[in-house]
Short mmCIF file of C-alpha atoms in Angstrom, two decimals:
data_model
loop_
_atom_site.label_atom_id
_atom_site.label_comp_id
_atom_site.label_asym_id
_atom_site.label_seq_id
_atom_site.Cartn_x
_atom_site.Cartn_y
_atom_site.Cartn_z
CA MET J 1 -81.41 114.20 -119.61
CA SER J 2 -82.56 116.60 -116.97
CA MET J 3 -79.49 118.20 -114.51
CA ALA J 4 -80.76 117.11 -110.48
CA THR J 5 -78.76 116.93 -107.83
CA PRO J 6 -80.93 114.45 -105.41
CA LEU J 7 -80.01 114.23 -101.96
CA SER J 8 -79.57 110.31 -102.07
CA ASN J 9 -77.14 111.32 -103.84
CA VAL J 10 -75.13 114.52 -103.88
CA ARG J 11 -74.27 115.79 -100.72
CA GLU J 12 -72.93 119.01 -98.71
CA VAL J 13 -72.81 121.00 -95.86
CA ASP J 14 -75.75 123.41 -94.94
CA LEU J 15 -78.15 123.59 -91.94
CA THR J 16 -79.77 120.27 -91.67
CA ASN J 17 -76.29 118.44 -90.58
CA ALA J 18 -74.47 121.76 -89.02
CA THR J 19 -74.46 121.16 -85.71
CA TRP J 20 -72.15 124.14 -83.17
CA TYR J 21 -70.12 121.94 -80.07
CA GLN J 22 -67.92 124.52 -77.94
CA GLY J 23 -67.22 126.82 -80.03
CA SER J 24 -66.44 124.64 -82.79
CA ARG J 25 -68.42 123.58 -86.06
CA TYR J 26 -68.90 120.33 -87.08
CA SER J 27 -70.94 119.44 -89.92
CA TYR J 28 -72.41 115.77 -90.89
CA PRO J 29 -72.86 115.86 -94.88
CA LEU J 30 -71.50 111.88 -95.20
CA ARG J 31 -73.17 109.85 -92.14
CA GLY J 32 -73.09 106.32 -92.04
CA GLU J 33 -77.28 105.99 -92.83
CA HIS J 34 -75.96 106.84 -96.65
CA THR J 35 -73.24 104.77 -96.09
CA ASN J 36 -74.64 101.78 -94.96
CA ASP J 37 -71.59 102.20 -92.22
CA THR J 38 -68.68 101.63 -94.31
CA LEU J 39 -67.79 105.26 -93.49
CA ALA J 40 -68.82 108.47 -92.85
CA ILE J 41 -66.84 112.43 -93.05
CA VAL J 42 -67.53 115.23 -91.13
CA ASP J 43 -66.83 118.73 -92.28
CA ILE J 44 -65.27 120.63 -89.07
CA CYS J 45 -64.78 124.69 -88.90
CA LYS J 46 -62.72 124.23 -86.34
CA ARG J 47 -61.48 127.08 -83.57
CA LYS J 48 -57.92 127.43 -81.50
CA GLY J 49 -57.90 126.37 -78.76
CA THR J 50 -61.23 123.80 -78.62
CA GLU J 51 -59.25 120.92 -79.67
CA PRO J 52 -60.29 117.51 -78.06
CA PRO J 53 -57.83 116.59 -74.93
CA PRO J 54 -55.06 113.24 -76.36
CA HIS J 55 -57.37 110.52 -77.41
CA VAL J 56 -58.01 106.68 -78.70
CA HIS J 57 -60.61 105.45 -81.03
CA HIS J 58 -60.77 101.59 -80.78
CA ARG J 59 -63.42 101.17 -83.24
CA GLU J 60 -62.10 103.44 -86.30
CA HIS J 61 -59.57 105.02 -88.65
CA GLU J 62 -59.48 108.62 -88.74
CA VAL J 63 -58.33 110.76 -92.22
CA PHE J 64 -58.39 114.13 -91.44
CA VAL J 65 -58.03 116.06 -95.09
CA LEU J 66 -56.88 119.47 -94.61
CA LEU J 67 -58.69 121.84 -96.33
CA ASP J 68 -57.51 125.40 -95.34
CA ALA J 69 -55.65 124.46 -91.95
CA ASP J 70 -52.56 123.84 -90.70
CA VAL J 71 -52.27 121.59 -88.22
CA GLU J 72 -49.93 119.83 -85.76
CA PHE J 73 -50.12 116.47 -84.45
CA GLN J 74 -48.86 113.82 -82.48
CA ALA J 75 -50.08 110.12 -82.59
CA SER J 76 -47.73 108.25 -79.91
CA ALA J 77 -44.41 108.88 -80.92
CA ASP J 78 -44.99 110.62 -84.19
CA ARG J 79 -44.91 114.10 -84.20
CA PHE J 80 -46.01 115.69 -87.49
CA THR J 81 -47.34 119.03 -88.95
CA GLY J 82 -49.93 119.07 -92.28
CA ARG J 83 -50.65 122.25 -94.39
CA PRO J 84 -53.38 122.37 -96.39
CA GLY J 85 -53.68 119.83 -99.28
CA ALA J 86 -52.35 116.97 -96.36
CA VAL J 87 -53.96 114.08 -95.91
CA ALA J 88 -53.13 112.25 -92.45
CA PHE J 89 -53.95 108.55 -91.41
CA LEU J 90 -54.81 108.11 -88.12
CA PRO J 91 -55.22 104.39 -87.05
CA SER J 92 -57.39 102.85 -84.69
CA GLY J 93 -55.72 101.55 -81.38
CA ILE J 94 -52.90 104.85 -81.74
CA PRO J 95 -53.24 107.65 -78.79
CA HIS J 96 -53.26 111.35 -80.60
CA ARG J 97 -53.97 114.53 -80.70
CA PHE J 98 -53.84 117.22 -82.49
CA ALA J 99 -53.51 121.24 -82.43
CA VAL J 100 -54.86 123.38 -85.38
CA GLN J 101 -51.61 126.43 -85.55
CA GLN J 102 -53.83 129.65 -87.05
CA PRO J 103 -57.51 131.14 -85.05
CA TRP J 104 -59.98 128.62 -87.86
CA GLY J 105 -58.85 125.79 -89.34
CA GLN J 106 -61.00 124.24 -91.44
CA PHE J 107 -60.61 119.88 -92.19
CA LEU J 108 -62.11 117.25 -93.17
CA VAL J 109 -62.38 113.88 -91.18
CA ILE J 110 -62.94 111.00 -92.85
CA VAL J 111 -63.82 107.81 -90.43
CA THR J 112 -64.09 103.82 -91.30
CA PRO J 113 -66.35 102.47 -90.20
CA ALA J 114 -68.84 104.66 -89.26
CA GLY J 115 -70.21 105.46 -85.37
CA PHE J 116 -68.39 108.66 -84.68
CA ASP J 117 -70.43 110.53 -86.55
CA ARG J 118 -73.13 109.87 -83.85
CA TYR J 119 -70.66 110.68 -80.72
CA LEU J 120 -70.89 114.30 -80.25
CA ALA J 121 -74.68 115.12 -80.83
CA PRO J 122 -75.91 115.05 -77.28
CA PHE J 123 -73.75 117.84 -77.15
CA SER J 124 -74.29 119.80 -79.72
CA GLU J 125 -76.92 121.99 -80.90
CA ARG J 126 -77.96 122.72 -84.20
CA ALA J 127 -76.47 125.55 -86.29
CA THR J 128 -78.65 128.42 -87.31
CA HIS J 129 -75.77 129.58 -89.85
CA LEU J 130 -72.87 128.74 -91.66
CA ASP J 131 -70.67 131.73 -90.40
CA GLU J 132 -68.46 131.80 -87.38
CA PRO J 133 -70.14 130.05 -84.60
CA PRO J 134 -70.57 131.40 -81.16
CA LEU J 135 -68.00 130.79 -78.33
CA PRO J 136 -69.51 127.87 -76.17
CA SER J 137 -72.01 128.92 -72.75
CA GLY J 138 -69.98 126.96 -70.18
CA PRO J 139 -67.04 124.08 -70.27
CA PRO J 140 -67.69 120.78 -71.58
CA ASP J 141 -69.63 118.11 -69.43
CA ILE J 142 -66.52 115.93 -69.14
CA PRO J 143 -67.97 112.72 -66.96
CA ALA J 144 -70.96 112.58 -69.49
CA LEU J 145 -67.98 112.48 -72.25
CA LEU J 146 -66.22 109.92 -70.70
CA ALA J 147 -69.61 108.01 -70.20
CA ARG J 148 -70.58 108.13 -73.94
CA GLY J 149 -67.14 107.36 -75.30
CA ALA J 150 -67.14 104.09 -73.48
CA GLU J 151 -70.43 103.87 -75.16
CA PHE J 152 -68.40 104.59 -78.64
CA GLY J 153 -64.91 103.00 -78.01
CA ILE J 154 -63.71 106.00 -77.16
CA GLU J 155 -60.50 106.12 -74.55
CA PHE J 156 -59.60 109.74 -73.35
CA VAL J 157 -55.78 109.50 -72.00
CA PRO J 158 -55.63 111.08 -68.41
CA PRO J 159 -54.51 114.29 -68.25
CA ASN J 160 -50.77 114.97 -67.91
CA ALA J 161 -49.96 111.13 -69.09
CA ASP J 162 -46.93 110.71 -72.11
CA LEU J 163 -47.91 109.69 -75.67
CA ALA J 164 -45.23 108.25 -76.65
CA SER J 165 -45.53 105.37 -74.13
CA PHE J 166 -49.59 105.38 -73.58
CA PRO J 167 -50.08 102.02 -74.47
CA CYS J 168 -51.15 101.70 -78.13
CA ASN J 169 -53.71 98.69 -78.84
CA GLN J 170 -53.41 98.78 -83.03
CA PRO J 171 -53.97 94.89 -83.85
CA ASP J 172 -52.49 95.36 -87.74
CA GLY J 173 -49.71 97.05 -87.07
CA LEU J 174 -50.75 100.38 -88.97
CA ARG J 175 -48.64 103.42 -88.45
CA PRO J 176 -49.62 106.65 -88.94
CA ILE J 177 -49.20 108.38 -92.14
CA VAL J 178 -49.43 112.00 -93.83
CA ARG J 179 -48.66 113.21 -96.95
CA GLN J 180 -48.22 116.52 -97.91
CA ASP J 181 -50.58 118.21 -100.98
CA ASP J 182 -47.36 117.52 -103.10
CA GLU J 183 -46.50 113.94 -101.74
CA GLY J 184 -48.06 110.85 -102.56
CA GLU J 185 -46.97 107.79 -105.70
CA LEU J 186 -47.99 109.69 -108.99
CA LEU J 187 -49.72 107.79 -111.70
CA ASP J 188 -51.07 108.82 -115.09
CA ILE J 189 -54.46 107.34 -115.78
CA LEU J 190 -54.60 107.87 -119.56
CA GLY J 191 -53.74 112.00 -119.10
CA VAL J 192 -55.14 112.42 -115.45
CA PRO J 193 -52.10 112.95 -112.79
CA VAL J 194 -53.34 111.27 -109.85
CA ARG J 195 -51.82 111.23 -106.40
CA VAL J 196 -52.28 108.31 -104.71
CA LYS J 197 -52.81 109.60 -100.88
CA LEU J 198 -53.27 106.06 -98.70
CA THR J 199 -53.08 102.87 -99.41
CA SER J 200 -54.89 99.39 -98.32
CA ASP J 201 -52.03 97.92 -97.16
CA GLU J 202 -51.06 101.58 -95.32
CA SER J 203 -54.79 101.02 -93.68
CA GLY J 204 -54.87 97.32 -93.09
CA GLY J 205 -57.65 97.13 -96.29
CA ALA J 206 -60.13 99.20 -94.94
CA MET J 207 -59.87 101.88 -97.93
CA SER J 208 -57.58 103.93 -100.44
CA ILE J 209 -57.67 107.87 -100.80
CA PHE J 210 -56.75 109.17 -103.75
CA VAL J 211 -56.31 113.22 -104.89
CA THR J 212 -57.63 113.52 -109.05
CA ASN J 213 -55.70 117.06 -110.78
CA ASP J 214 -58.76 116.63 -114.19
CA PRO J 215 -57.34 118.66 -116.84
CA PRO J 216 -60.76 119.80 -118.71
CA ARG J 217 -63.54 118.28 -120.15
CA MET J 218 -61.80 114.79 -119.15
CA GLY J 219 -63.05 111.72 -116.99
CA PRO J 220 -62.97 108.34 -117.22
CA PRO J 221 -65.44 105.71 -119.58
CA LEU J 222 -68.65 105.10 -117.48
CA HIS J 223 -67.49 102.16 -115.36
CA VAL J 224 -68.92 99.94 -112.74
CA HIS J 225 -67.00 99.06 -109.75
CA HIS J 226 -67.87 95.12 -108.40
CA LYS J 227 -65.22 95.66 -105.68
CA GLU J 228 -65.24 98.32 -103.25
CA ASP J 229 -67.77 102.00 -102.60
CA GLU J 230 -66.56 105.05 -104.16
CA THR J 231 -67.04 109.11 -102.42
CA PHE J 232 -66.37 111.98 -104.43
CA TYR J 233 -65.68 115.28 -102.50
CA VAL J 234 -64.79 118.31 -104.48
CA ILE J 235 -61.68 119.99 -103.39
CA GLU J 236 -61.64 122.29 -106.73
CA GLY J 237 -63.67 123.20 -109.83
CA ASP J 238 -67.63 122.28 -110.95
CA TYR J 239 -67.73 118.34 -112.29
CA ARG J 240 -70.89 116.39 -114.12
CA ALA J 241 -71.41 113.31 -113.24
CA ARG J 242 -73.60 110.49 -114.76
CA VAL J 243 -74.35 108.27 -111.30
CA GLY J 244 -77.31 105.38 -112.57
CA GLY J 245 -80.14 107.39 -114.53
CA GLU J 246 -78.89 110.08 -113.27
CA GLU J 247 -77.22 113.42 -114.08
CA LEU J 248 -75.26 115.19 -111.56
CA ALA J 249 -73.82 118.66 -111.21
CA LEU J 250 -71.16 118.29 -108.64
CA LYS J 251 -69.33 121.81 -107.12
CA GLN J 252 -66.26 122.61 -104.39
CA GLY J 253 -67.42 121.37 -101.49
CA GLN J 254 -69.96 118.63 -102.51
CA ILE J 255 -69.24 115.52 -102.31
CA ALA J 256 -70.93 111.78 -103.99
CA PHE J 257 -71.27 108.37 -102.73
CA ILE J 258 -71.52 105.52 -104.81
CA PRO J 259 -71.87 102.24 -104.29
CA ARG J 260 -70.84 99.29 -105.76
CA GLY J 261 -72.39 97.83 -109.00
CA VAL J 262 -73.76 101.43 -109.75
CA PRO J 263 -72.63 102.39 -113.09
CA HIS J 264 -71.39 105.53 -113.46
CA THR J 265 -68.63 108.22 -115.12
CA TYR J 266 -67.72 111.78 -114.24
CA GLY J 267 -65.54 114.54 -115.83
CA ASN J 268 -64.63 118.15 -115.09
CA ALA J 269 -66.61 120.69 -116.73
CA GLY J 270 -64.94 123.72 -115.99
CA THR J 271 -62.21 125.61 -118.21
CA THR J 272 -59.66 125.07 -115.74
CA PRO J 273 -58.37 122.16 -113.71
CA GLY J 274 -60.62 120.58 -110.97
CA LYS J 275 -59.10 118.91 -108.43
CA LEU J 276 -61.35 115.66 -106.55
CA LEU J 277 -60.54 113.51 -104.08
CA VAL J 278 -61.81 109.86 -104.19
CA ILE J 279 -61.60 107.41 -101.15
CA THR J 280 -62.40 103.59 -102.24
CA THR J 281 -64.01 101.36 -99.44
CA PRO J 282 -62.50 99.14 -99.07
CA GLY J 283 -59.28 99.81 -99.96
CA GLY J 284 -57.30 98.11 -103.10
CA PHE J 285 -57.89 100.35 -106.14
CA GLU J 286 -54.45 101.40 -106.03
CA HIS J 287 -53.49 97.97 -108.03
CA PHE J 288 -56.30 99.49 -110.97
CA PHE J 289 -55.10 102.87 -111.09
CA ARG J 290 -50.96 101.51 -111.29
CA GLY J 291 -52.17 98.45 -113.82
CA ILE J 292 -53.84 101.77 -116.00
CA ASP J 293 -50.48 103.68 -115.38
CA SER J 294 -48.08 101.00 -116.66
CA LEU J 295 -50.22 100.91 -120.07
CA CYS J 296 -49.83 104.86 -120.44
CA ARG J 297 -46.43 104.57 -119.85
CA ALA J 298 -45.89 102.24 -122.39
CA GLY J 299 -47.37 104.12 -124.88
CA LYS J 300 -51.39 104.94 -125.43
CA PRO J 301 -53.33 101.63 -124.03
CA SER J 302 -55.61 99.94 -127.28
CA LEU J 303 -59.04 99.45 -125.54
CA ASP J 304 -58.67 95.77 -125.22
CA ALA J 305 -55.80 96.69 -122.85
CA LEU J 306 -58.31 98.61 -120.43
CA ILE J 307 -60.72 96.17 -120.37
CA ALA J 308 -58.26 93.47 -119.55
CA VAL J 309 -56.59 95.46 -116.61
CA GLY J 310 -59.97 96.30 -115.60
CA GLY J 311 -61.28 93.14 -115.50
CA LYS J 312 -58.52 91.74 -113.79
CA HIS J 313 -59.39 94.18 -110.63
CA GLY J 314 -63.14 93.96 -110.56
CA ILE J 315 -64.06 96.67 -112.89
CA ASP J 316 -66.35 97.24 -115.89
CA PHE J 317 -65.74 99.33 -118.77
CA VAL J 318 -70.21 99.97 -119.55
CA GLY J 319 -70.27 103.26 -122.65
CA PRO J 320 -68.12 106.34 -122.95
CA PRO J 321 -67.01 109.16 -120.84
CA ILE J 322 -69.20 111.69 -120.07
CA PHE J 323 -67.74 114.32 -122.81
CA ALA J 324 -67.88 111.56 -125.26
#
């Protein structure tokens, strides 16, 4: 089978999706149009001092994945600092701000549902290279940003307002969460260590997020999700995936979005451990992982036992691993 990386399945930061806004680079490798508006991923290279003012997202949850950045957050009365590898969840309706702690920081912002990926379009210019973006030519157009923010459900907190006492409008009572690189429930998934970074309960059912640490030539059997879409982001390493009838090569920084109902498998194609960010929408996939973890802790699970756990959680195993 020939190797390919079709635009429909593998996406990455490039000049077709990179923009400059106020001295920083905002790239949009995965937009709502690619996911039926379930989520979008923005890759941001942020210049210190160009962070937005405190604000509230009323329509979408945000997740920051810190790739190469130390970032200080305040969300309502909660203050925390994320280090490289951290995952920070900021639910809708919570006033928040963030500040990059070094001259430059790179991080992903995952939003669900999508929509925010279109907000800055009128104020951005197409990037002509992926190196350090130019300084802004002038101050932002505040009235235009406020007006467009109102269209997109983004409310800016008045200057000098106290975030700790500013009204919150989070109907499900969700709270901000940060988990550093080495934090989160640790599960054994058939010999692959998996960290749970965000659960369905914590996100109000919107999503679940995991980080897998895959040994060389390890990966799951060919399988189908019937309840959730799955998005992969390669943090480290080289991966090979089979999605439907396509065989894909995935490298660091690339993204694959796999809709529910599509048979797929993947594995670490390198000679050293790889690291994969896994996002499922909606949430709940951690229940399947916990079921597999329980089997693994009791000894080597049988195929029948794996199939039973999968069936309970809407997962069908339909073929061997990619490196079988």
